Short mmCIF file of C-alpha atoms and ligand atoms in Angstrom, two decimals:
data_model
loop_
_atom_site.label_atom_id
_atom_site.label_comp_id
_atom_site.label_asym_id
_atom_site.label_seq_id
_atom_site.Cartn_x
_atom_site.Cartn_y
_atom_site.Cartn_z
CA MET A 1 2.60 33.93 11.96
CA ALA A 2 -0.19 33.53 9.28
CA ARG A 3 0.02 30.06 7.41
CA TYR A 4 -0.91 29.40 4.06
CA TYR A 5 -1.38 26.62 1.37
CA GLN A 6 -0.63 28.30 -1.82
CA GLN A 7 0.90 31.68 -0.33
CA ASP A 8 1.71 32.85 -3.92
CA ILE A 9 -1.66 33.18 -4.79
CA GLU A 10 -3.48 33.69 -1.60
CA CYS A 11 -1.50 36.85 -1.12
CA ALA A 12 -1.15 37.91 -4.95
CA SER A 13 -1.78 41.53 -5.97
CA ARG A 14 -5.02 42.80 -7.25
CA GLU A 15 -3.44 43.26 -10.54
CA GLN A 16 -2.33 39.69 -10.70
CA ILE A 17 -5.59 38.49 -9.47
CA LYS A 18 -7.52 40.50 -11.89
CA ALA A 19 -5.40 39.29 -14.78
CA LEU A 20 -5.84 35.51 -13.96
CA GLN A 21 -9.58 36.16 -13.98
CA ASP A 22 -9.43 37.87 -17.18
CA GLU A 23 -7.55 35.11 -18.60
CA ARG A 24 -9.66 32.30 -17.21
CA LEU A 25 -13.11 34.03 -17.70
CA VAL A 26 -12.25 34.50 -21.51
CA LYS A 27 -11.43 30.50 -21.53
CA GLN A 28 -14.37 29.44 -19.62
CA VAL A 29 -17.11 31.17 -21.63
CA LYS A 30 -15.64 29.40 -24.65
CA HIS A 31 -15.63 25.98 -22.97
CA VAL A 32 -19.20 26.52 -21.57
CA TYR A 33 -20.55 28.06 -25.14
CA ASP A 34 -18.76 25.01 -26.89
CA ASN A 35 -19.78 22.17 -24.48
CA VAL A 36 -23.36 23.05 -22.89
CA PRO A 37 -26.08 23.82 -25.38
CA TYR A 38 -28.43 24.78 -22.58
CA TYR A 39 -26.03 28.05 -21.60
CA ARG A 40 -25.24 28.45 -25.19
CA ASN A 41 -29.05 29.10 -26.10
CA LEU A 42 -29.26 31.40 -23.05
CA MET A 43 -26.21 33.34 -24.48
CA ASP A 44 -27.81 33.36 -27.84
CA GLU A 45 -31.34 34.61 -26.62
CA LYS A 46 -29.40 37.51 -25.01
CA GLY A 47 -27.50 37.92 -28.42
CA VAL A 48 -23.87 37.53 -26.43
CA LYS A 49 -21.13 35.71 -28.27
CA PRO A 50 -17.83 34.14 -26.55
CA GLU A 51 -16.04 37.12 -28.37
CA ASP A 52 -17.89 39.85 -26.61
CA ILE A 53 -16.10 38.54 -23.12
CA LYS A 54 -12.88 39.85 -23.18
CA SER A 55 -12.43 40.32 -19.60
CA THR A 56 -14.11 40.15 -16.38
CA ASP A 57 -15.10 43.96 -17.36
CA ASP A 58 -17.78 42.27 -19.79
CA LEU A 59 -19.24 39.59 -17.05
CA HIS A 60 -22.33 41.68 -16.68
CA LYS A 61 -23.16 40.75 -20.41
CA LEU A 62 -23.70 37.05 -19.72
CA PRO A 63 -27.10 35.55 -18.62
CA PHE A 64 -27.46 34.35 -14.91
CA ILE A 65 -28.18 30.62 -13.89
CA THR A 66 -30.60 30.11 -11.42
CA LYS A 67 -31.76 27.10 -9.48
CA ALA A 68 -34.61 26.82 -11.67
CA ASP A 69 -32.31 26.39 -14.98
CA LEU A 70 -30.71 23.56 -12.91
CA ARG A 71 -33.76 21.88 -12.24
CA GLU A 72 -34.80 22.06 -15.97
CA ALA A 73 -30.94 20.90 -16.93
CA TYR A 74 -31.49 17.67 -14.73
CA PRO A 75 -29.44 15.54 -14.48
CA THR A 76 -26.85 16.18 -17.05
CA GLY A 77 -27.76 19.26 -18.95
CA MET A 78 -25.01 21.44 -17.50
CA LEU A 79 -22.20 19.17 -17.83
CA ALA A 80 -19.56 20.49 -20.00
CA VAL A 81 -17.16 17.37 -20.49
CA PRO A 82 -18.24 13.73 -21.50
CA MET A 83 -19.48 11.73 -18.23
CA LYS A 84 -16.65 9.10 -18.77
CA ASP A 85 -14.11 12.02 -17.98
CA CYS A 86 -15.97 12.47 -14.46
CA VAL A 87 -14.80 10.72 -11.14
CA GLU A 88 -17.26 12.02 -8.60
CA ILE A 89 -20.59 13.56 -8.12
CA HIS A 90 -22.15 15.42 -5.27
CA SER A 91 -25.77 16.34 -4.80
CA THR A 92 -27.98 19.06 -2.89
CA SER A 93 -30.48 17.88 -0.41
CA GLY A 94 -33.24 18.60 -2.66
CA THR A 95 -35.93 19.56 -0.02
CA THR A 96 -38.00 21.02 -2.73
CA GLY A 97 -38.17 19.87 -6.18
CA LYS A 98 -35.26 17.80 -7.91
CA ARG A 99 -32.00 17.36 -6.49
CA VAL A 100 -28.86 19.43 -8.44
CA VAL A 101 -26.12 16.73 -9.38
CA ALA A 102 -22.54 18.45 -9.77
CA PHE A 103 -19.87 16.67 -11.76
CA TYR A 104 -16.28 16.65 -10.94
CA THR A 105 -13.20 15.74 -13.25
CA GLN A 106 -10.09 14.77 -11.14
CA LYS A 107 -8.74 18.31 -11.85
CA ASP A 108 -11.93 19.75 -10.39
CA LEU A 109 -11.63 17.44 -7.33
CA ASP A 110 -7.98 18.50 -6.77
CA ILE A 111 -8.84 22.22 -7.02
CA TRP A 112 -11.56 21.79 -4.74
CA HIS A 113 -9.50 19.95 -1.89
CA GLU A 114 -7.00 22.66 -2.46
CA CYS A 115 -9.55 25.20 -1.59
CA CYS A 116 -10.50 23.38 1.50
CA ALA A 117 -6.49 22.75 2.29
CA ARG A 118 -6.36 26.71 2.22
CA ALA A 119 -9.24 27.04 4.91
CA ILE A 120 -7.40 24.62 7.06
CA MET A 121 -4.11 26.32 6.85
CA ALA A 122 -5.81 29.42 7.37
CA VAL A 123 -6.96 28.64 11.27
CA GLY A 124 -3.65 27.65 11.75
CA GLY A 125 -3.57 24.18 10.78
CA ASP A 126 -0.59 22.03 9.61
CA GLU A 127 0.52 18.35 9.01
CA ASN A 128 0.63 18.00 12.75
CA ASP A 129 -3.10 18.39 13.30
CA VAL A 130 -5.77 15.78 13.65
CA VAL A 131 -8.73 16.75 11.91
CA GLN A 132 -12.17 15.47 12.90
CA VAL A 133 -14.30 15.71 9.88
CA ALA A 134 -18.04 15.05 11.18
CA TYR A 135 -19.85 16.84 8.37
CA GLY A 136 -21.85 14.16 6.70
CA TYR A 137 -20.10 12.10 3.91
CA GLY A 138 -21.96 10.90 0.91
CA LEU A 139 -23.62 13.15 -1.68
CA PHE A 140 -23.39 15.88 0.73
CA THR A 141 -20.25 18.00 0.04
CA GLY A 142 -19.18 18.62 3.60
CA GLY A 143 -17.34 15.41 4.53
CA ALA A 144 -15.80 14.91 1.31
CA GLY A 145 -14.41 18.45 0.89
CA LEU A 146 -12.67 18.53 4.31
CA ASP A 147 -11.40 15.39 4.09
CA GLY A 148 -9.83 16.05 0.76
CA GLY A 149 -8.63 19.48 2.11
CA ALA A 150 -7.14 17.63 5.39
CA HIS A 151 -5.40 15.07 3.29
CA LYS A 152 -3.66 17.76 1.02
CA VAL A 153 -2.38 19.49 4.11
CA GLY A 154 -1.00 16.15 5.40
CA CYS A 155 -3.13 15.91 8.69
CA LEU A 156 -4.16 12.90 10.17
CA THR A 157 -7.82 12.63 9.17
CA LEU A 158 -10.95 11.16 11.10
CA PRO A 159 -13.55 10.59 8.63
CA MET A 160 -16.21 10.23 11.34
CA SER A 161 -19.08 11.85 9.27
CA SER A 162 -22.15 13.15 11.45
CA GLY A 163 -23.95 11.62 14.02
CA ASN A 164 -22.87 8.99 16.83
CA THR A 165 -22.10 11.72 19.11
CA ASP A 166 -20.88 9.70 21.99
CA ARG A 167 -18.39 8.03 19.47
CA GLN A 168 -17.47 11.44 18.18
CA ILE A 169 -16.65 12.59 21.78
CA GLN A 170 -14.79 9.52 22.53
CA PHE A 171 -12.59 9.87 19.26
CA MET A 172 -11.98 13.41 19.68
CA LYS A 173 -10.57 12.80 23.22
CA ASP A 174 -8.51 9.46 22.53
CA LEU A 175 -7.22 10.32 19.08
CA GLU A 176 -6.59 14.08 20.26
CA ALA A 177 -8.09 15.72 17.54
CA THR A 178 -7.25 19.52 17.08
CA ILE A 179 -9.49 20.81 14.39
CA LEU A 180 -13.30 19.68 14.52
CA CYS A 181 -15.23 20.14 11.00
CA CYS A 182 -19.06 20.06 11.00
CA THR A 183 -21.88 22.26 11.03
CA PRO A 184 -22.34 24.98 14.00
CA SER A 185 -25.32 23.58 15.20
CA TYR A 186 -23.84 20.27 15.44
CA ALA A 187 -20.78 21.91 16.93
CA ALA A 188 -23.05 23.25 19.70
CA TYR A 189 -24.52 19.91 20.30
CA LEU A 190 -20.98 18.32 20.55
CA GLY A 191 -20.15 20.89 23.12
CA GLU A 192 -23.21 20.43 25.19
CA SER A 193 -22.62 16.56 24.86
CA LEU A 194 -19.16 16.81 26.30
CA HIS A 195 -20.26 18.57 29.30
CA GLU A 196 -23.08 16.18 29.78
CA MET A 197 -20.44 13.11 29.68
CA GLY A 198 -18.48 14.99 32.78
CA LEU A 199 -15.70 16.30 30.47
CA THR A 200 -14.35 19.77 29.99
CA PRO A 201 -12.31 21.38 27.53
CA ASP A 202 -9.38 20.75 29.42
CA ASP A 203 -9.86 16.80 28.70
CA ILE A 204 -9.56 17.42 24.86
CA LYS A 205 -7.02 18.50 22.64
CA LEU A 206 -8.98 20.68 20.19
CA LYS A 207 -7.84 24.17 19.45
CA ALA A 208 -10.18 25.30 16.22
CA GLY A 209 -13.32 24.54 14.21
CA ILE A 210 -14.03 25.02 10.93
CA PHE A 211 -17.92 25.41 10.83
CA GLY A 212 -20.27 26.18 7.93
CA ALA A 213 -23.17 24.92 5.52
CA GLU A 214 -25.83 26.98 7.55
CA PRO A 215 -26.21 30.62 8.81
CA TRP A 216 -25.10 31.27 12.30
CA THR A 217 -24.33 34.28 14.42
CA GLU A 218 -21.99 35.85 16.05
CA GLU A 219 -23.33 35.00 19.44
CA MET A 220 -23.52 31.30 18.45
CA ARG A 221 -19.46 31.36 17.49
CA ARG A 222 -18.81 32.69 21.13
CA SER A 223 -21.13 30.24 22.51
CA ILE A 224 -19.38 27.35 20.90
CA GLU A 225 -16.03 28.53 21.66
CA LYS A 226 -16.90 28.72 25.30
CA SER A 227 -18.10 25.21 25.28
CA LEU A 228 -15.76 23.57 23.23
CA GLY A 229 -12.52 25.76 24.37
CA ILE A 230 -11.65 26.46 20.80
CA LYS A 231 -11.46 29.49 18.22
CA ALA A 232 -14.36 28.62 15.93
CA TYR A 233 -14.07 29.92 12.10
CA ASP A 234 -16.53 30.00 9.24
CA ILE A 235 -16.45 28.21 5.88
CA TYR A 236 -18.75 28.89 2.85
CA GLY A 237 -19.83 27.19 -0.07
CA LEU A 238 -22.42 25.19 -2.06
CA THR A 239 -22.78 22.15 -4.00
CA GLU A 240 -23.08 23.85 -7.40
CA THR A 241 -19.64 25.48 -7.14
CA SER A 242 -17.99 22.38 -5.56
CA GLY A 243 -19.03 22.50 -1.91
CA PRO A 244 -17.29 24.12 1.00
CA GLY A 245 -14.17 26.24 0.46
CA VAL A 246 -15.53 28.63 -2.00
CA ALA A 247 -14.56 30.98 0.92
CA TYR A 248 -13.15 30.52 4.57
CA GLU A 249 -12.09 32.67 7.51
CA CYS A 250 -8.73 33.24 8.63
CA THR A 251 -7.47 33.94 11.91
CA ALA A 252 -8.92 37.63 11.80
CA GLN A 253 -12.18 36.14 12.00
CA ALA A 254 -13.52 39.23 10.14
CA GLY A 255 -15.63 37.70 7.00
CA MET A 256 -14.40 34.91 4.59
CA HIS A 257 -12.11 35.19 1.65
CA ILE A 258 -13.33 34.06 -1.50
CA ASN A 259 -10.74 31.72 -3.56
CA GLU A 260 -10.80 34.47 -6.33
CA ASP A 261 -8.48 32.46 -8.61
CA HIS A 262 -11.58 30.09 -8.93
CA PHE A 263 -14.62 32.38 -8.34
CA ILE A 264 -15.18 35.49 -9.49
CA ALA A 265 -18.05 36.98 -7.18
CA GLU A 266 -20.59 39.73 -7.74
CA ILE A 267 -23.11 41.45 -5.55
CA ILE A 268 -26.51 41.85 -7.68
CA ASP A 269 -29.87 43.68 -6.54
CA PRO A 270 -32.27 40.16 -6.30
CA ASP A 271 -34.97 42.32 -7.62
CA THR A 272 -33.36 43.97 -10.84
CA GLY A 273 -30.59 41.76 -11.29
CA GLU A 274 -28.27 44.65 -11.57
CA VAL A 275 -24.71 44.55 -10.43
CA LEU A 276 -24.21 46.83 -7.01
CA PRO A 277 -21.12 48.58 -6.13
CA GLU A 278 -18.83 46.97 -3.48
CA GLY A 279 -19.98 47.21 0.07
CA SER A 280 -23.87 47.03 -0.83
CA LYS A 281 -25.90 44.39 0.64
CA GLY A 282 -27.07 41.97 -2.24
CA GLU A 283 -27.38 38.52 -3.70
CA LEU A 284 -24.06 36.67 -3.84
CA VAL A 285 -23.38 35.39 -7.73
CA PHE A 286 -20.64 33.24 -8.63
CA THR A 287 -18.82 32.49 -11.95
CA SER A 288 -16.41 29.31 -11.67
CA ILE A 289 -13.51 29.96 -14.04
CA THR A 290 -11.56 26.71 -13.40
CA LYS A 291 -14.19 24.14 -13.27
CA GLU A 292 -13.99 21.41 -15.98
CA ALA A 293 -17.00 19.17 -15.60
CA PHE A 294 -19.92 21.91 -14.05
CA PRO A 295 -18.82 25.48 -14.87
CA LEU A 296 -21.97 27.48 -13.84
CA LEU A 297 -21.17 31.25 -15.35
CA ARG A 298 -23.19 33.69 -13.14
CA TYR A 299 -25.07 31.43 -10.75
CA ARG A 300 -27.61 33.30 -8.47
CA THR A 301 -26.75 31.59 -4.94
CA ARG A 302 -30.01 33.68 -3.22
CA ASP A 303 -27.57 34.00 -0.43
CA ILE A 304 -27.56 37.66 0.92
CA CYS A 305 -24.35 39.34 2.07
CA VAL A 306 -21.83 42.22 1.49
CA LEU A 307 -18.24 42.02 -0.23
CA SER A 308 -15.14 44.01 1.03
CA ARG A 309 -11.77 44.44 -0.10
CA GLU A 310 -10.53 46.05 2.88
CA LYS A 311 -6.84 45.10 3.89
CA CYS A 312 -6.63 41.76 6.12
CA PRO A 313 -4.23 41.30 8.63
CA CYS A 314 -3.73 38.03 7.47
CA GLY A 315 -1.74 39.16 4.24
CA ARG A 316 -4.56 37.59 1.83
CA THR A 317 -5.63 39.75 -0.87
CA HIS A 318 -8.84 37.80 -1.86
CA VAL A 319 -12.07 39.76 -1.59
CA LYS A 320 -14.04 38.88 1.89
CA MET A 321 -17.57 38.31 2.11
CA THR A 322 -19.65 38.54 5.22
CA LYS A 323 -21.64 35.54 7.13
CA PRO A 324 -24.51 35.23 4.76
CA MET A 325 -27.62 36.11 6.85
CA GLY A 326 -29.38 33.40 5.24
CA ARG A 327 -30.90 32.77 1.98
CA SER A 328 -33.10 35.14 0.30
CA ASP A 329 -35.63 32.31 0.24
CA ASP A 330 -35.21 31.54 4.23
CA MET A 331 -36.48 35.27 4.82
CA MET A 332 -39.89 35.02 6.35
CA ILE A 333 -42.49 38.05 5.74
CA ILE A 334 -44.40 37.76 9.12
CA ARG A 335 -47.13 40.67 9.26
CA GLY A 336 -45.39 42.51 6.42
CA VAL A 337 -41.98 42.67 8.36
CA ASN A 338 -39.12 40.63 6.82
CA VAL A 339 -37.62 38.40 9.51
CA PHE A 340 -34.40 36.05 9.39
CA PRO A 341 -34.08 33.36 11.85
CA SER A 342 -30.74 34.47 12.39
CA GLN A 343 -31.89 37.65 14.25
CA ILE A 344 -33.85 35.77 16.76
CA GLU A 345 -31.04 33.41 17.49
CA THR A 346 -29.11 36.75 18.37
CA VAL A 347 -31.49 37.95 20.67
CA LEU A 348 -31.69 34.27 22.38
CA LEU A 349 -27.96 33.94 22.99
CA GLU A 350 -27.75 37.65 23.90
CA GLN A 351 -30.23 37.01 26.80
CA GLY A 352 -28.29 33.97 28.18
CA TYR A 353 -30.49 30.91 26.45
CA THR A 354 -29.18 28.11 24.66
CA PRO A 355 -28.77 27.63 20.87
CA ASN A 356 -31.60 25.18 20.95
CA TYR A 357 -34.75 26.83 19.67
CA ARG A 358 -37.53 26.22 16.97
CA ILE A 359 -39.43 29.06 15.18
CA GLU A 360 -43.22 28.16 14.24
CA VAL A 361 -44.99 30.57 11.81
CA ASP A 362 -48.66 30.02 11.00
CA ARG A 363 -51.81 32.18 9.89
CA VAL A 364 -54.98 32.38 12.00
CA ASN A 365 -58.11 34.18 10.84
CA ASN A 366 -55.88 36.02 8.41
CA ASN A 367 -53.15 37.15 10.89
CA ASP A 368 -49.40 35.88 10.90
CA THR A 369 -48.72 34.26 14.24
CA LEU A 370 -45.01 33.74 15.15
CA ASP A 371 -44.09 31.09 17.87
CA VAL A 372 -40.75 30.79 19.68
CA PHE A 373 -39.87 27.64 21.48
CA VAL A 374 -36.56 28.06 23.69
CA GLU A 375 -35.12 25.45 25.91
CA LEU A 376 -34.43 26.40 29.66
CA SER A 377 -31.25 25.33 31.27
CA ASN A 378 -31.71 23.22 34.00
CA GLU A 379 -30.94 25.59 36.50
CA MET A 380 -33.76 27.98 34.88
CA PHE A 381 -35.97 25.09 35.11
CA SER A 382 -36.17 24.85 38.52
CA ASP A 383 -38.07 28.30 38.73
CA THR A 384 -41.46 28.62 39.60
CA VAL A 385 -44.21 28.85 36.86
CA LYS A 386 -44.65 32.30 37.77
CA GLU A 387 -40.58 33.27 37.29
CA ILE A 388 -40.95 31.21 33.79
CA ALA A 389 -43.88 33.54 32.89
CA ILE A 390 -42.29 36.70 33.43
CA LYS A 391 -39.06 35.42 31.46
CA GLU A 392 -41.30 34.40 28.67
CA LYS A 393 -42.62 38.01 28.65
CA GLU A 394 -38.98 39.36 28.90
CA LEU A 395 -38.01 37.40 26.05
CA ALA A 396 -40.97 38.32 23.76
CA SER A 397 -40.51 41.87 24.55
CA ALA A 398 -36.40 41.76 23.56
CA ILE A 399 -37.31 39.64 20.45
CA LYS A 400 -40.13 42.52 19.68
CA THR A 401 -37.53 45.29 20.22
CA MET A 402 -35.26 43.18 17.42
CA LEU A 403 -37.77 42.56 14.84
CA GLY A 404 -40.51 45.19 15.32
CA ILE A 405 -43.20 42.53 15.70
CA SER A 406 -44.39 40.51 18.83
CA PRO A 407 -43.66 36.88 19.01
CA LYS A 408 -45.28 34.34 21.39
CA VAL A 409 -42.46 32.71 23.43
CA HIS A 410 -42.53 29.32 24.86
CA LEU A 411 -39.67 28.36 27.41
CA VAL A 412 -39.68 24.47 27.08
CA PRO A 413 -37.76 21.93 29.28
CA ALA A 414 -34.03 21.17 28.25
CA LYS A 415 -33.62 18.50 25.81
CA SER A 416 -37.04 18.75 24.48
CA ILE A 417 -36.24 20.37 21.11
CA THR A 418 -34.24 17.77 18.75
CA ARG A 419 -30.66 18.19 18.24
CA SER A 420 -29.30 18.64 14.91
CA GLU A 421 -26.38 16.48 13.40
CA GLY A 422 -26.22 18.33 10.23
CA LYS A 423 -28.00 21.26 8.85
CA ALA A 424 -30.48 22.49 11.51
CA VAL A 425 -34.26 23.03 10.67
CA ARG A 426 -35.03 25.91 13.08
CA VAL A 427 -38.51 27.21 11.18
CA ILE A 428 -41.40 25.44 10.59
CA ASP A 429 -43.68 27.63 8.40
CA LYS A 430 -47.26 26.38 8.36
CA ARG A 431 -48.63 28.61 6.50
CA LYS A 432 -47.35 26.95 3.24
CA LEU A 433 -49.59 24.06 4.29
CA HIS A 434 -52.44 26.35 3.89
CA ASP A 435 -51.63 27.94 0.55
O1 DLL B 501 -23.56 23.29 2.51
C1 DLL B 501 -21.67 23.19 1.38
C2 DLL B 501 -20.86 23.30 2.65
C3 DLL B 501 -20.36 22.43 3.30
C4 DLL B 501 -20.25 24.68 3.13
C5 DLL B 501 -19.75 22.34 4.52
C6 DLL B 501 -19.63 24.74 4.36
C7 DLL B 501 -19.31 23.45 4.79
P1 DLL B 501 -25.06 23.07 0.18
O2 DLL B 501 -25.85 21.45 1.07
O3 DLL B 501 -25.42 23.12 -1.56
O4 DLL B 501 -23.64 22.85 0.13
O5 DLL B 501 -25.90 24.53 0.96
C8 DLL B 501 -25.33 25.51 0.27
O6 DLL B 501 -25.89 26.67 2.35
O7 DLL B 501 -26.20 28.51 -0.41
C9 DLL B 501 -25.81 28.67 2.05
O8 DLL B 501 -27.39 29.15 1.99
C10 DLL B 501 -25.66 27.82 3.15
N1 DLL B 501 -24.50 28.00 3.50
C11 DLL B 501 -23.25 27.30 3.24
N2 DLL B 501 -22.17 27.97 4.38
C12 DLL B 501 -22.70 28.50 4.78
C13 DLL B 501 -22.34 29.57 5.89
C14 DLL B 501 -23.16 23.49 1.50
N3 DLL B 501 -20.81 29.68 6.34
C15 DLL B 501 -25.97 26.66 0.95
N4 DLL B 501 -23.00 30.55 6.37
C16 DLL B 501 -25.60 28.00 0.77
C17 DLL B 501 -24.31 30.85 6.24
C18 DLL B 501 -23.87 28.96 4.61
N5 DLL B 501 -24.88 29.86 4.91
#
């Protein structure tokens, strides 16, 4: 039987959801216009006043916010309440340029944690569960979000943070964790480590995992489910909109429900900004309609996905998003062809390889090169050099069929590719060094 944290709203009728969004949007636009001079200027430039926004049908009139705006407004330019009313901050990892700092009032934290509580209950969790939170704690939102959600549900929470893999497995076993929360790449590593420690899924009580913060494929889901003996569920979110829990999977494992009482989702054409009809693939844009401290209107996530309002067997009515294939800026253009790392992951796992791989792209004599390094399992490594060369050719050909361009495949010894405890870095694009 489906479990809910806030059934009334999770299963509200479409009319109720629309009415709530209309009312909250109108209020939110006024709040932002009155309190965020940066966004007021954007609205003034576009000639839009708060009175022009009467319902969600007027959403398209509002200007977008991009990451560049957040950088320009760093650190407090998007803050909509006095700093003294905030109780917490989180921040993006900021690999390029300035980090984004997101602020939370106590009410913002409560709502965020409720969203994460919905995610935990949607996978069958309740107060009897022991939730092992192996997302990083600190500025990253993963640890704090799922920790808050687990507390709301009343679970026993193991605040492990990421890393210290032997201790993770020891606590998982000794404290009988039932739900694991971490990145999918770390879940794969934990599964591998469990077996290396001479244990099997029968030695632990884990039943479900809530994995997100990075793109992962259906093949990766099956691989993790097998190695840990669990059901693996997706969770999505970003620092700019609070963190994990913007959307989450239910037991149907077929897309993530977006918490529409707090976020309005749109799909746009990333090139023209035009809003696309439901079912189209495009860039996801979010409007936070309940945030007090850091309320972003029409924030362009750069994540590419599809929305669907098809009826879900779990009874929830909130719109679902597909797994993002990766950010539009994760997409590599190699020899003129669009390539997402997730496409390569799909082929590797389908062909029976481990999810331990690294992709290197470079430019030699004006030609793009694509090298894929994949670990062999111990059994495969005992093959002869000739057999390994044949396997490399076969794998290269399977990747070529998927992408349309030929890679050079390198099968490397087990354990030679660095494992990830947080978000995995799969791609090294050396072309950027030459530019
Ligand atoms: O990754 C928040 C989070 C924590 C989500 C824990 C889920 C679980 P950021 O560090 O700001 O926040 O990164 C946000 O990560 O725009 C996506 O590109 C990517 N991302 C997040 N969840 C998923 C997912 C957190 N389930 C960025 N699938 C987003 C694919 C995801 N990509």
